Amino acid sequence: MVVIVIVVLVIASGNKDESTTSAPSATPTAKTQQRQTREPAGERADLVSFQLDDRSQAGLSDIWLVWTIKNSSSEKSDYSWDWEAVDAGGTRVGDGSQFETNVQPGQTARGEFFTTLKSVKGIKLNVTSFDRTASY
């Protein structure tokens, strides 16, 4: 056992890079952020757009979720997804589930839903789950 530990330590120290590097930060790097925002493959790609639309006027908040689904499968499909709205400080300020049903193959469907958000400034939408199932 002691021999194994010594061998591991020798191998690990032999690959040392003499340059100094800082400890990983809590803030994601640009590379990590790029990975997180890359368009997912498969059924998730059917959610062409999902964003906030600020229709506020005369001092009254009127913020909607708007989306576009394009069915890329070969069968009539239903879609459901969960989302969250997160402010610049990382606090979740809203969340919910959306549905789009009976979308024919190749068809595009658009939808919208009212939110209780007071502002869109600094708000980021995250899709936390996404599912496409066959319609019957």
CSV table of N, CA, C and O in Angstrom, one decimal:
chain,number,residue,atom,x,y,z
A,1,MET,N,0.8,-1.2,0.0
A,1,MET,CA,0.0,0.0,0.0
A,1,MET,C,0.9,1.2,0.0
A,1,MET,O,0.6,2.2,-0.7
A,2,VAL,N,1.9,1.3,0.8
A,2,VAL,CA,2.8,2.4,0.9
A,2,VAL,C,3.5,2.6,-0.4
A,2,VAL,O,3.7,3.7,-0.9
A,3,VAL,N,3.9,1.5,-1.1
A,3,VAL,CA,4.6,1.6,-2.4
A,3,VAL,C,3.6,2.3,-3.4
A,3,VAL,O,4.1,3.1,-4.2
A,4,ILE,N,2.4,1.9,-3.4
A,4,ILE,CA,1.4,2.5,-4.4
A,4,ILE,C,1.3,4.0,-4.1
A,4,ILE,O,1.3,4.8,-5.1
A,5,VAL,N,1.2,4.4,-2.9
A,5,VAL,CA,1.1,5.8,-2.6
A,5,VAL,C,2.3,6.6,-3.0
A,5,VAL,O,2.2,7.7,-3.6
A,6,ILE,N,3.5,6.0,-2.8
A,6,ILE,CA,4.7,6.7,-3.2
A,6,ILE,C,4.8,6.8,-4.7
A,6,ILE,O,5.2,7.8,-5.3
A,7,VAL,N,4.4,5.7,-5.5
A,7,VAL,CA,4.5,5.7,-6.9
A,7,VAL,C,3.5,6.8,-7.4
A,7,VAL,O,3.8,7.6,-8.3
A,8,VAL,N,2.3,6.9,-6.9
A,8,VAL,CA,1.3,7.9,-7.3
A,8,VAL,C,1.9,9.3,-7.1
A,8,VAL,O,1.8,10.2,-7.9
A,9,LEU,N,2.5,9.5,-5.9
A,9,LEU,CA,3.1,10.8,-5.6
A,9,LEU,C,4.2,11.2,-6.6
A,9,LEU,O,4.3,12.3,-7.0
A,10,VAL,N,5.1,10.3,-6.9
A,10,VAL,CA,6.2,10.5,-7.8
A,10,VAL,C,5.7,10.8,-9.2
A,10,VAL,O,6.1,11.8,-9.8
A,11,ILE,N,4.7,10.1,-9.7
A,11,ILE,CA,4.1,10.3,-11.0
A,11,ILE,C,3.4,11.7,-11.0
A,11,ILE,O,3.6,12.5,-11.9
A,12,ALA,N,2.7,12.0,-10.0
A,12,ALA,CA,2.0,13.3,-9.9
A,12,ALA,C,3.0,14.5,-9.9
A,12,ALA,O,2.8,15.5,-10.5
A,13,SER,N,4.0,14.3,-9.1
A,13,SER,CA,5.0,15.5,-9.0
A,13,SER,C,5.8,15.6,-10.3
A,13,SER,O,6.3,16.6,-10.6
A,14,GLY,N,6.0,14.5,-11.0
A,14,GLY,CA,6.8,14.5,-12.3
A,14,GLY,C,6.1,15.3,-13.4
A,14,GLY,O,6.7,15.8,-14.3
A,15,ASN,N,4.8,15.5,-13.3
A,15,ASN,CA,4.0,16.2,-14.3
A,15,ASN,C,3.7,17.6,-13.9
A,15,ASN,O,2.8,18.2,-14.5
A,16,LYS,N,4.5,18.1,-13.0
A,16,LYS,CA,4.2,19.5,-12.5
A,16,LYS,C,4.5,20.5,-13.5
A,16,LYS,O,5.6,20.5,-14.2
A,17,ASP,N,3.7,21.5,-13.7
A,17,ASP,CA,3.9,22.7,-14.5
A,17,ASP,C,4.5,23.7,-13.6
A,17,ASP,O,3.9,24.0,-12.6
A,18,GLU,N,5.6,24.3,-14.0
A,18,GLU,CA,6.3,25.3,-13.1
A,18,GLU,C,5.5,26.6,-13.1
A,18,GLU,O,5.8,27.5,-12.3
A,19,SER,N,4.6,26.9,-14.0
A,19,SER,CA,3.9,28.1,-14.0
A,19,SER,C,2.9,28.1,-12.9
A,19,SER,O,2.4,27.1,-12.5
A,20,THR,N,2.6,29.3,-12.4
A,20,THR,CA,1.6,29.4,-11.3
A,20,THR,C,0.2,29.7,-11.9
A,20,THR,O,0.1,30.4,-12.9
A,21,THR,N,-0.7,29.0,-11.3
A,21,THR,CA,-2.1,29.2,-11.8
A,21,THR,C,-3.0,29.6,-10.6
A,21,THR,O,-2.7,29.1,-9.5
A,22,SER,N,-4.0,30.3,-10.8
A,22,SER,CA,-4.8,30.7,-9.7
A,22,SER,C,-5.8,29.5,-9.5
A,22,SER,O,-6.1,28.7,-10.3
A,23,ALA,N,-6.4,29.5,-8.3
A,23,ALA,CA,-7.4,28.5,-7.9
A,23,ALA,C,-8.6,28.8,-8.8
A,23,ALA,O,-8.9,29.9,-9.2
A,24,PRO,N,-9.4,27.7,-9.0
A,24,PRO,CA,-10.6,27.9,-9.8
A,24,PRO,C,-11.5,28.9,-9.1
A,24,PRO,O,-11.7,28.8,-7.9
A,25,SER,N,-12.1,29.7,-9.9
A,25,SER,CA,-13.0,30.7,-9.3
A,25,SER,C,-14.5,30.2,-9.3
A,25,SER,O,-14.8,29.3,-10.1
A,26,ALA,N,-15.3,30.8,-8.5
A,26,ALA,CA,-16.7,30.4,-8.5
A,26,ALA,C,-17.4,30.9,-9.8
A,26,ALA,O,-18.5,30.4,-10.2
A,27,THR,N,-16.8,31.9,-10.4
A,27,THR,CA,-17.4,32.5,-11.6
A,27,THR,C,-17.0,31.6,-12.8
A,27,THR,O,-15.8,31.4,-13.0
A,28,PRO,N,-18.0,31.2,-13.7
A,28,PRO,CA,-17.6,30.3,-14.8
A,28,PRO,C,-16.8,31.1,-15.8
A,28,PRO,O,-16.9,32.3,-16.0
A,29,THR,N,-15.8,30.4,-16.4
A,29,THR,CA,-15.0,31.1,-17.4
A,29,THR,C,-15.8,31.2,-18.7
A,29,THR,O,-16.9,30.7,-18.9
A,30,ALA,N,-15.3,32.0,-19.6
A,30,ALA,CA,-15.9,32.2,-20.9
A,30,ALA,C,-16.1,30.8,-21.6
A,30,ALA,O,-17.1,30.6,-22.2
A,31,LYS,N,-15.1,30.0,-21.5
A,31,LYS,CA,-15.2,28.7,-22.1
A,31,LYS,C,-16.4,27.9,-21.5
A,31,LYS,O,-17.2,27.2,-22.2
A,32,THR,N,-16.5,27.9,-20.2
A,32,THR,CA,-17.6,27.2,-19.5
A,32,THR,C,-19.0,27.8,-19.9
A,32,THR,O,-19.9,27.1,-20.2
A,33,GLN,N,-19.0,29.1,-19.9
A,33,GLN,CA,-20.3,29.8,-20.3
A,33,GLN,C,-20.7,29.4,-21.7
A,33,GLN,O,-21.8,29.2,-22.0
A,34,GLN,N,-19.7,29.3,-22.6
A,34,GLN,CA,-20.0,28.9,-24.0
A,34,GLN,C,-20.5,27.5,-24.0
A,34,GLN,O,-21.5,27.3,-24.7
A,35,ARG,N,-20.0,26.6,-23.2
A,35,ARG,CA,-20.5,25.3,-23.2
A,35,ARG,C,-21.9,25.2,-22.7
A,35,ARG,O,-22.7,24.5,-23.2
A,36,GLN,N,-22.3,26.1,-21.7
A,36,GLN,CA,-23.6,26.1,-21.1
A,36,GLN,C,-24.6,26.6,-22.1
A,36,GLN,O,-25.8,26.3,-22.0
A,37,THR,N,-24.2,27.5,-23.0
A,37,THR,CA,-25.2,28.2,-23.9
A,37,THR,C,-25.2,27.6,-25.2
A,37,THR,O,-26.0,28.0,-26.1
A,38,ARG,N,-24.4,26.6,-25.5
A,38,ARG,CA,-24.4,25.9,-26.8
A,38,ARG,C,-25.7,25.2,-27.0
A,38,ARG,O,-26.3,24.7,-26.1
A,39,GLU,N,-26.2,25.3,-28.2
A,39,GLU,CA,-27.6,24.7,-28.6
A,39,GLU,C,-27.5,23.2,-28.4
A,39,GLU,O,-26.7,22.5,-28.9
A,40,PRO,N,-28.4,22.7,-27.5
A,40,PRO,CA,-28.4,21.2,-27.3
A,40,PRO,C,-28.9,20.4,-28.5
A,40,PRO,O,-29.6,21.0,-29.3
A,41,ALA,N,-28.5,19.2,-28.6
A,41,ALA,CA,-28.9,18.4,-29.7
A,41,ALA,C,-30.2,17.7,-29.4
A,41,ALA,O,-30.7,17.7,-28.3
A,42,GLY,N,-30.8,17.1,-30.4
A,42,GLY,CA,-32.0,16.3,-30.2
A,42,GLY,C,-33.2,17.1,-30.1
A,42,GLY,O,-33.4,18.2,-30.6
A,43,GLU,N,-34.2,16.6,-29.3
A,43,GLU,CA,-35.5,17.2,-29.2
A,43,GLU,C,-35.4,18.6,-28.6
A,43,GLU,O,-36.2,19.4,-29.0
A,44,ARG,N,-34.5,18.9,-27.8
A,44,ARG,CA,-34.3,20.3,-27.2
A,44,ARG,C,-34.1,21.3,-28.3
A,44,ARG,O,-34.5,22.5,-28.1
A,45,ALA,N,-33.6,20.9,-29.4
A,45,ALA,CA,-33.3,21.9,-30.5
A,45,ALA,C,-34.7,22.3,-31.1
A,45,ALA,O,-34.7,23.3,-31.9
A,46,ASP,N,-35.7,21.6,-30.9
A,46,ASP,CA,-37.1,22.0,-31.4
A,46,ASP,C,-37.6,23.3,-30.7
A,46,ASP,O,-38.4,23.9,-31.3
A,47,LEU,N,-37.0,23.6,-29.6
A,47,LEU,CA,-37.4,24.9,-28.9
A,47,LEU,C,-36.5,26.0,-29.6
A,47,LEU,O,-35.4,26.2,-29.2
A,48,VAL,N,-37.0,26.5,-30.7
A,48,VAL,CA,-36.2,27.5,-31.5
A,48,VAL,C,-35.9,28.7,-30.7
A,48,VAL,O,-34.8,29.3,-30.8
A,49,SER,N,-36.9,29.3,-30.0
A,49,SER,CA,-36.7,30.5,-29.2
A,49,SER,C,-37.5,30.4,-28.0
A,49,SER,O,-38.6,29.9,-28.0
A,50,PHE,N,-37.0,31.0,-26.9
A,50,PHE,CA,-37.7,31.1,-25.6
A,50,PHE,C,-37.1,32.3,-24.9
A,50,PHE,O,-36.0,32.3,-24.6
A,51,GLN,N,-38.0,33.3,-24.8
A,51,GLN,CA,-37.4,34.6,-24.3
A,51,GLN,C,-38.5,35.4,-23.6
A,51,GLN,O,-39.7,35.1,-23.7
A,52,LEU,N,-38.1,36.5,-22.9
A,52,LEU,CA,-39.0,37.4,-22.3
A,52,LEU,C,-39.3,38.5,-23.2
A,52,LEU,O,-38.5,39.0,-24.0
A,53,ASP,N,-40.6,39.0,-23.2
A,53,ASP,CA,-41.0,40.1,-24.1
A,53,ASP,C,-41.6,41.1,-23.1
A,53,ASP,O,-42.7,40.9,-22.5
A,54,ASP,N,-41.0,42.3,-23.0
A,54,ASP,CA,-41.4,43.3,-22.1
A,54,ASP,C,-42.4,44.2,-22.9
A,54,ASP,O,-42.0,45.0,-23.7
A,55,ARG,N,-43.7,44.1,-22.5
A,55,ARG,CA,-44.7,44.9,-23.1
A,55,ARG,C,-45.2,46.0,-22.1
A,55,ARG,O,-46.3,46.6,-22.3
A,56,SER,N,-44.4,46.3,-21.1
A,56,SER,CA,-44.8,47.3,-20.1
A,56,SER,C,-44.9,48.7,-20.7
A,56,SER,O,-44.2,49.0,-21.7
A,57,GLN,N,-45.9,49.4,-20.2
A,57,GLN,CA,-46.1,50.8,-20.6
A,57,GLN,C,-46.8,51.6,-19.5
A,57,GLN,O,-47.5,51.0,-18.7
A,58,ALA,N,-46.6,52.9,-19.5
A,58,ALA,CA,-47.3,53.8,-18.6
A,58,ALA,C,-47.0,53.3,-17.1
A,58,ALA,O,-47.9,53.4,-16.3
A,59,GLY,N,-45.8,52.8,-16.9
A,59,GLY,CA,-45.4,52.4,-15.5
A,59,GLY,C,-46.0,51.1,-15.0
A,59,GLY,O,-45.8,50.7,-13.9
A,60,LEU,N,-46.7,50.4,-15.9
A,60,LEU,CA,-47.3,49.1,-15.5
A,60,LEU,C,-46.5,48.0,-16.1
A,60,LEU,O,-46.2,47.9,-17.3
A,61,SER,N,-46.1,47.0,-15.2
A,61,SER,CA,-45.3,45.9,-15.7
A,61,SER,C,-46.2,44.9,-16.5
A,61,SER,O,-47.3,44.6,-16.1
A,62,ASP,N,-45.7,44.5,-17.7
A,62,ASP,CA,-46.4,43.6,-18.5
A,62,ASP,C,-45.4,42.7,-19.3
A,62,ASP,O,-45.1,43.0,-20.4
A,63,ILE,N,-44.9,41.7,-18.6
A,63,ILE,CA,-43.8,40.9,-19.2
A,63,ILE,C,-44.3,39.5,-19.5
A,63,ILE,O,-45.0,38.9,-18.6
A,64,TRP,N,-44.0,39.0,-20.7
A,64,TRP,CA,-44.5,37.8,-21.2
A,64,TRP,C,-43.4,36.9,-21.6
A,64,TRP,O,-42.3,37.3,-22.0
A,65,LEU,N,-43.6,35.6,-21.4
A,65,LEU,CA,-42.7,34.6,-22.0
A,65,LEU,C,-43.2,34.3,-23.5
A,65,LEU,O,-44.4,34.2,-23.7
A,66,VAL,N,-42.4,34.3,-24.4
A,66,VAL,CA,-42.8,33.9,-25.8
A,66,VAL,C,-41.8,32.9,-26.3
A,66,VAL,O,-40.6,32.8,-26.0
A,67,TRP,N,-42.4,31.9,-27.1
A,67,TRP,CA,-41.6,30.8,-27.6
A,67,TRP,C,-42.0,30.4,-29.0
A,67,TRP,O,-43.1,30.7,-29.4
A,68,THR,N,-41.1,29.8,-29.7
A,68,THR,CA,-41.3,29.2,-31.0
A,68,THR,C,-40.8,27.7,-30.9
A,68,THR,O,-39.7,27.5,-30.5
A,69,ILE,N,-41.7,26.8,-31.3
A,69,ILE,CA,-41.4,25.4,-31.4
A,69,ILE,C,-41.4,25.0,-32.8
A,69,ILE,O,-42.4,25.4,-33.5
A,70,LYS,N,-40.5,24.2,-33.3
A,70,LYS,CA,-40.5,23.7,-34.7
A,70,LYS,C,-40.3,22.2,-34.5
A,70,LYS,O,-39.3,21.7,-34.1
A,71,ASN,N,-41.4,21.4,-34.9
A,71,ASN,CA,-41.3,20.0,-34.8
A,71,ASN,C,-40.4,19.4,-35.9
A,71,ASN,O,-40.8,19.4,-37.0
A,72,SER,N,-39.3,18.9,-35.5
A,72,SER,CA,-38.4,18.3,-36.4
A,72,SER,C,-38.5,16.8,-36.5
A,72,SER,O,-37.7,16.1,-37.2
A,73,SER,N,-39.5,16.2,-35.8
A,73,SER,CA,-39.6,14.8,-35.8
A,73,SER,C,-40.6,14.4,-36.9
A,73,SER,O,-41.1,15.2,-37.6
A,74,SER,N,-40.8,13.1,-37.1
A,74,SER,CA,-41.7,12.6,-38.1
A,74,SER,C,-43.1,12.3,-37.6
A,74,SER,O,-43.9,11.7,-38.4
A,75,GLU,N,-43.4,12.7,-36.4
A,75,GLU,CA,-44.7,12.4,-35.8
A,75,GLU,C,-45.3,13.6,-35.1
A,75,GLU,O,-44.5,14.4,-34.6
A,76,LYS,N,-46.6,13.7,-35.0
A,76,LYS,CA,-47.2,14.7,-34.2
A,76,LYS,C,-46.7,14.7,-32.8
A,76,LYS,O,-46.7,13.6,-32.2
A,77,SER,N,-46.4,15.8,-32.2
A,77,SER,CA,-45.7,15.8,-30.9
A,77,SER,C,-46.3,16.8,-29.9
A,77,SER,O,-46.9,17.8,-30.3
A,78,ASP,N,-46.1,16.5,-28.7
A,78,ASP,CA,-46.4,17.4,-27.5
A,78,ASP,C,-45.1,17.7,-26.9
A,78,ASP,O,-44.2,16.9,-26.8
A,79,TYR,N,-45.0,19.0,-26.4
A,79,TYR,CA,-43.8,19.4,-25.8
A,79,TYR,C,-44.1,20.0,-24.4
A,79,TYR,O,-45.2,20.6,-24.2
A,80,SER,N,-43.3,19.7,-23.4
A,80,SER,CA,-43.4,20.3,-22.1
A,80,SER,C,-42.0,20.6,-21.6
A,80,SER,O,-41.0,19.9,-21.9
A,81,TRP,N,-41.9,21.8,-21.0
A,81,TRP,CA,-40.6,22.2,-20.4
A,81,TRP,C,-40.8,23.0,-19.2
A,81,TRP,O,-41.8,23.7,-19.0
A,82,ASP,N,-39.8,22.9,-18.3
A,82,ASP,CA,-39.7,23.7,-17.1
A,82,ASP,C,-38.6,24.8,-17.3
A,82,ASP,O,-37.6,24.6,-18.0
A,83,TRP,N,-38.9,25.9,-16.6
A,83,TRP,CA,-38.0,27.0,-16.8
A,83,TRP,C,-37.8,27.8,-15.5
A,83,TRP,O,-38.7,27.6,-14.5
A,84,GLU,N,-36.8,28.6,-15.4
A,84,GLU,CA,-36.6,29.5,-14.2
A,84,GLU,C,-36.1,30.8,-14.8
A,84,GLU,O,-35.4,30.8,-15.8
A,85,ALA,N,-36.4,31.9,-14.1
A,85,ALA,CA,-35.9,33.2,-14.3
A,85,ALA,C,-35.0,33.5,-13.2
A,85,ALA,O,-35.4,33.5,-12.0
A,86,VAL,N,-33.7,33.9,-13.4
A,86,VAL,CA,-32.7,34.2,-12.4
A,86,VAL,C,-32.2,35.6,-12.6
A,86,VAL,O,-31.9,36.0,-13.7
A,87,ASP,N,-32.1,36.4,-11.5
A,87,ASP,CA,-31.6,37.7,-11.6
A,87,ASP,C,-30.1,37.7,-11.6
A,87,ASP,O,-29.5,36.7,-11.5
A,88,ALA,N,-29.5,38.9,-11.8
A,88,ALA,CA,-28.1,39.1,-11.9
A,88,ALA,C,-27.4,38.6,-10.7
A,88,ALA,O,-26.2,38.1,-10.8
A,89,GLY,N,-28.0,38.5,-9.5
A,89,GLY,CA,-27.4,38.0,-8.3
A,89,GLY,C,-27.5,36.5,-8.1
A,89,GLY,O,-27.0,36.0,-7.1
A,90,GLY,N,-28.2,35.9,-9.0
A,90,GLY,CA,-28.3,34.4,-9.0
A,90,GLY,C,-29.6,34.0,-8.2
A,90,GLY,O,-29.7,32.8,-8.0
A,91,THR,N,-30.4,34.9,-7.9
A,91,THR,CA,-31.7,34.5,-7.2
A,91,THR,C,-32.8,34.2,-8.2
A,91,THR,O,-33.0,35.0,-9.1
A,92,ARG,N,-33.4,33.1,-7.9
A,92,ARG,CA,-34.6,32.7,-8.8
A,92,ARG,C,-35.7,33.6,-8.5
A,92,ARG,O,-36.2,33.7,-7.3
A,93,VAL,N,-36.2,34.3,-9.5
A,93,VAL,CA,-37.3,35.3,-9.3
A,93,VAL,C,-38.6,34.8,-9.9
A,93,VAL,O,-39.6,35.5,-9.8
A,94,GLY,N,-38.6,33.7,-10.6
A,94,GLY,CA,-39.7,33.1,-11.2
A,94,GLY,C,-39.4,31.7,-11.8
A,94,GLY,O,-38.3,31.4,-12.1
A,95,ASP,N,-40.5,30.9,-12.0
A,95,ASP,CA,-40.3,29.6,-12.6
A,95,ASP,C,-41.7,29.1,-13.0
A,95,ASP,O,-42.7,29.7,-12.6
A,96,GLY,N,-41.6,28.1,-13.8
A,96,GLY,CA,-42.9,27.5,-14.3
A,96,GLY,C,-42.7,26.4,-15.2
A,96,GLY,O,-41.6,26.0,-15.5
A,97,SER,N,-43.8,26.0,-15.8
A,97,SER,CA,-43.8,24.9,-16.8
A,97,SER,C,-44.7,25.4,-18.0
A,97,SER,O,-45.7,26.1,-17.8
A,98,GLN,N,-44.3,25.1,-19.2
A,98,GLN,CA,-45.0,25.4,-20.4
A,98,GLN,C,-45.3,24.2,-21.2
A,98,GLN,O,-44.6,23.2,-21.1
A,99,PHE,N,-46.4,24.3,-22.0
A,99,PHE,CA,-46.8,23.1,-22.8
A,99,PHE,C,-47.2,23.6,-24.2
A,99,PHE,O,-47.7,24.7,-24.4
A,100,GLU,N,-46.9,22.8,-25.2
A,100,GLU,CA,-47.3,23.0,-26.5
A,100,GLU,C,-47.7,21.7,-27.1
A,100,GLU,O,-46.9,20.7,-27.0
A,101,THR,N,-49.0,21.6,-27.5
A,101,THR,CA,-49.5,20.2,-27.9
A,101,THR,C,-49.9,20.2,-29.4
A,101,THR,O,-50.1,21.2,-30.0
A,102,ASN,N,-49.9,18.9,-29.9
A,102,ASN,CA,-50.4,18.6,-31.2
A,102,ASN,C,-49.7,19.3,-32.3
A,102,ASN,O,-50.3,19.8,-33.3
A,103,VAL,N,-48.3,19.4,-32.2
A,103,VAL,CA,-47.6,20.1,-33.3
A,103,VAL,C,-47.2,19.0,-34.4
A,103,VAL,O,-46.6,18.0,-34.1
A,104,GLN,N,-47.7,19.3,-35.6
A,104,GLN,CA,-47.5,18.4,-36.7
A,104,GLN,C,-46.0,18.3,-37.1
A,104,GLN,O,-45.3,19.3,-36.9
A,105,PRO,N,-45.6,17.3,-37.8
A,105,PRO,CA,-44.2,17.2,-38.3
A,105,PRO,C,-43.9,18.4,-39.2
A,105,PRO,O,-44.7,18.7,-40.1
A,106,GLY,N,-42.8,19.1,-39.0
A,106,GLY,CA,-42.4,20.2,-39.8
A,106,GLY,C,-43.1,21.5,-39.4
A,106,GLY,O,-42.8,22.6,-39.9
A,107,GLN,N,-44.1,21.4,-38.6
A,107,GLN,CA,-44.9,22.6,-38.2
A,107,GLN,C,-44.2,23.5,-37.2
A,107,GLN,O,-43.5,22.9,-36.3
A,108,THR,N,-44.5,24.8,-37.3
A,108,THR,CA,-44.0,25.7,-36.3
A,108,THR,C,-45.1,26.2,-35.4
A,108,THR,O,-46.2,26.5,-36.0
A,109,ALA,N,-45.0,26.2,-34.1
A,109,ALA,CA,-46.0,26.7,-33.2
A,109,ALA,C,-45.4,27.8,-32.4
A,109,ALA,O,-44.2,27.7,-31.9
A,110,ARG,N,-46.2,28.9,-32.2
A,110,ARG,CA,-45.7,30.0,-31.3
A,110,ARG,C,-46.7,30.1,-30.2
A,110,ARG,O,-47.9,29.9,-30.3
A,111,GLY,N,-46.1,30.5,-29.0
A,111,GLY,CA,-46.9,30.6,-27.8
A,111,GLY,C,-46.4,31.8,-27.0
A,111,GLY,O,-45.3,32.3,-27.1
A,112,GLU,N,-47.3,32.1,-26.0
A,112,GLU,CA,-46.9,33.2,-25.0
A,112,GLU,C,-47.6,32.9,-23.7
A,112,GLU,O,-48.7,32.3,-23.7
A,113,PHE,N,-47.0,33.5,-22.7
A,113,PHE,CA,-47.6,33.3,-21.3
A,113,PHE,C,-47.3,34.5,-20.5
A,113,PHE,O,-46.1,34.9,-20.4
A,114,PHE,N,-48.2,35.0,-19.8
A,114,PHE,CA,-48.0,36.2,-18.9
A,114,PHE,C,-47.2,35.8,-17.7
A,114,PHE,O,-47.3,34.7,-17.1
A,115,THR,N,-46.3,36.6,-17.2
A,115,THR,CA,-45.5,36.4,-16.0
A,115,THR,C,-45.8,37.4,-15.0
A,115,THR,O,-46.4,38.5,-15.3
A,116,THR,N,-45.3,37.2,-13.8
A,116,THR,CA,-45.4,38.2,-12.7
A,116,THR,C,-44.1,38.9,-12.5
A,116,THR,O,-44.0,39.7,-11.5
A,117,LEU,N,-43.2,38.8,-13.4
A,117,LEU,CA,-41.9,39.5,-13.3
A,117,LEU,C,-42.2,41.0,-13.4
A,117,LEU,O,-43.0,41.5,-14.1
A,118,LYS,N,-41.4,41.8,-12.7
A,118,LYS,CA,-41.5,43.3,-12.7
A,118,LYS,C,-40.6,43.9,-13.6
A,118,LYS,O,-40.8,45.1,-14.0
A,119,SER,N,-39.5,43.2,-14.1
A,119,SER,CA,-38.5,43.8,-15.0
A,119,SER,C,-37.8,42.7,-15.7
A,119,SER,O,-37.8,41.6,-15.2
A,120,VAL,N,-37.3,43.0,-16.9
A,120,VAL,CA,-36.5,42.0,-17.6
A,120,VAL,C,-35.0,42.4,-17.4
A,120,VAL,O,-34.1,41.6,-17.9
A,121,LYS,N,-34.7,43.5,-16.8
A,121,LYS,CA,-33.3,43.9,-16.7
A,121,LYS,C,-32.5,42.9,-15.8
A,121,LYS,O,-32.9,42.7,-14.7
A,122,GLY,N,-31.4,42.4,-16.4
A,122,GLY,CA,-30.6,41.4,-15.7
A,122,GLY,C,-31.2,40.1,-15.4
A,122,GLY,O,-30.6,39.2,-14.7
A,123,ILE,N,-32.3,39.8,-16.1
A,123,ILE,CA,-32.9,38.5,-15.9
A,123,ILE,C,-32.5,37.5,-17.0
A,123,ILE,O,-32.4,37.8,-18.1
A,124,LYS,N,-32.1,36.3,-16.5
A,124,LYS,CA,-31.7,35.2,-17.5
A,124,LYS,C,-32.7,34.1,-17.4
A,124,LYS,O,-33.1,33.7,-16.3
A,125,LEU,N,-33.2,33.6,-18.5
A,125,LEU,CA,-34.1,32.4,-18.5
A,125,LEU,C,-33.3,31.2,-18.7
A,125,LEU,O,-32.4,31.1,-19.5
A,126,ASN,N,-33.6,30.2,-17.9
A,126,ASN,CA,-32.9,28.8,-18.0
A,126,ASN,C,-34.0,27.8,-18.2
A,126,ASN,O,-35.0,27.8,-17.5
A,127,VAL,N,-33.8,26.9,-19.2
A,127,VAL,CA,-34.7,25.8,-19.4
A,127,VAL,C,-34.1,24.7,-18.6
A,127,VAL,O,-33.0,24.2,-18.9
A,128,THR,N,-34.9,24.2,-17.6
A,128,THR,CA,-34.3,23.2,-16.6
A,128,THR,C,-34.7,21.8,-17.0
A,128,THR,O,-34.0,20.9,-16.6
A,129,SER,N,-35.7,21.6,-17.8
A,129,SER,CA,-36.0,20.3,-18.4
A,129,SER,C,-36.8,20.5,-19.7
A,129,SER,O,-37.5,21.5,-19.8
A,130,PHE,N,-36.7,19.6,-20.6
A,130,PHE,CA,-37.4,19.7,-21.8
A,130,PHE,C,-37.8,18.3,-22.3
A,130,PHE,O,-36.9,17.4,-22.2
A,131,ASP,N,-39.0,18.1,-22.8
A,131,ASP,CA,-39.5,16.8,-23.2
A,131,ASP,C,-40.4,16.9,-24.4
A,131,ASP,O,-41.3,17.7,-24.4
A,132,ARG,N,-40.2,16.0,-25.4
A,132,ARG,CA,-41.1,15.9,-26.5
A,132,ARG,C,-41.6,14.5,-26.5
A,132,ARG,O,-40.9,13.5,-26.3
A,133,THR,N,-42.9,14.4,-26.6
A,133,THR,CA,-43.6,13.0,-26.6
A,133,THR,C,-44.5,13.0,-27.8
A,133,THR,O,-45.0,14.0,-28.3
A,134,ALA,N,-44.8,11.8,-28.3
A,134,ALA,CA,-45.8,11.6,-29.4
A,134,ALA,C,-47.2,12.0,-29.0
A,134,ALA,O,-47.6,11.7,-27.9
A,135,SER,N,-47.9,12.7,-29.8
A,135,SER,CA,-49.3,13.1,-29.6
A,135,SER,C,-50.2,12.0,-30.0
A,135,SER,O,-49.9,11.3,-31.0
A,136,TYR,N,-51.3,11.8,-29.3
A,136,TYR,CA,-52.2,10.8,-29.8
A,136,TYR,C,-53.6,11.4,-29.9
A,136,TYR,O,-53.9,12.4,-29.5
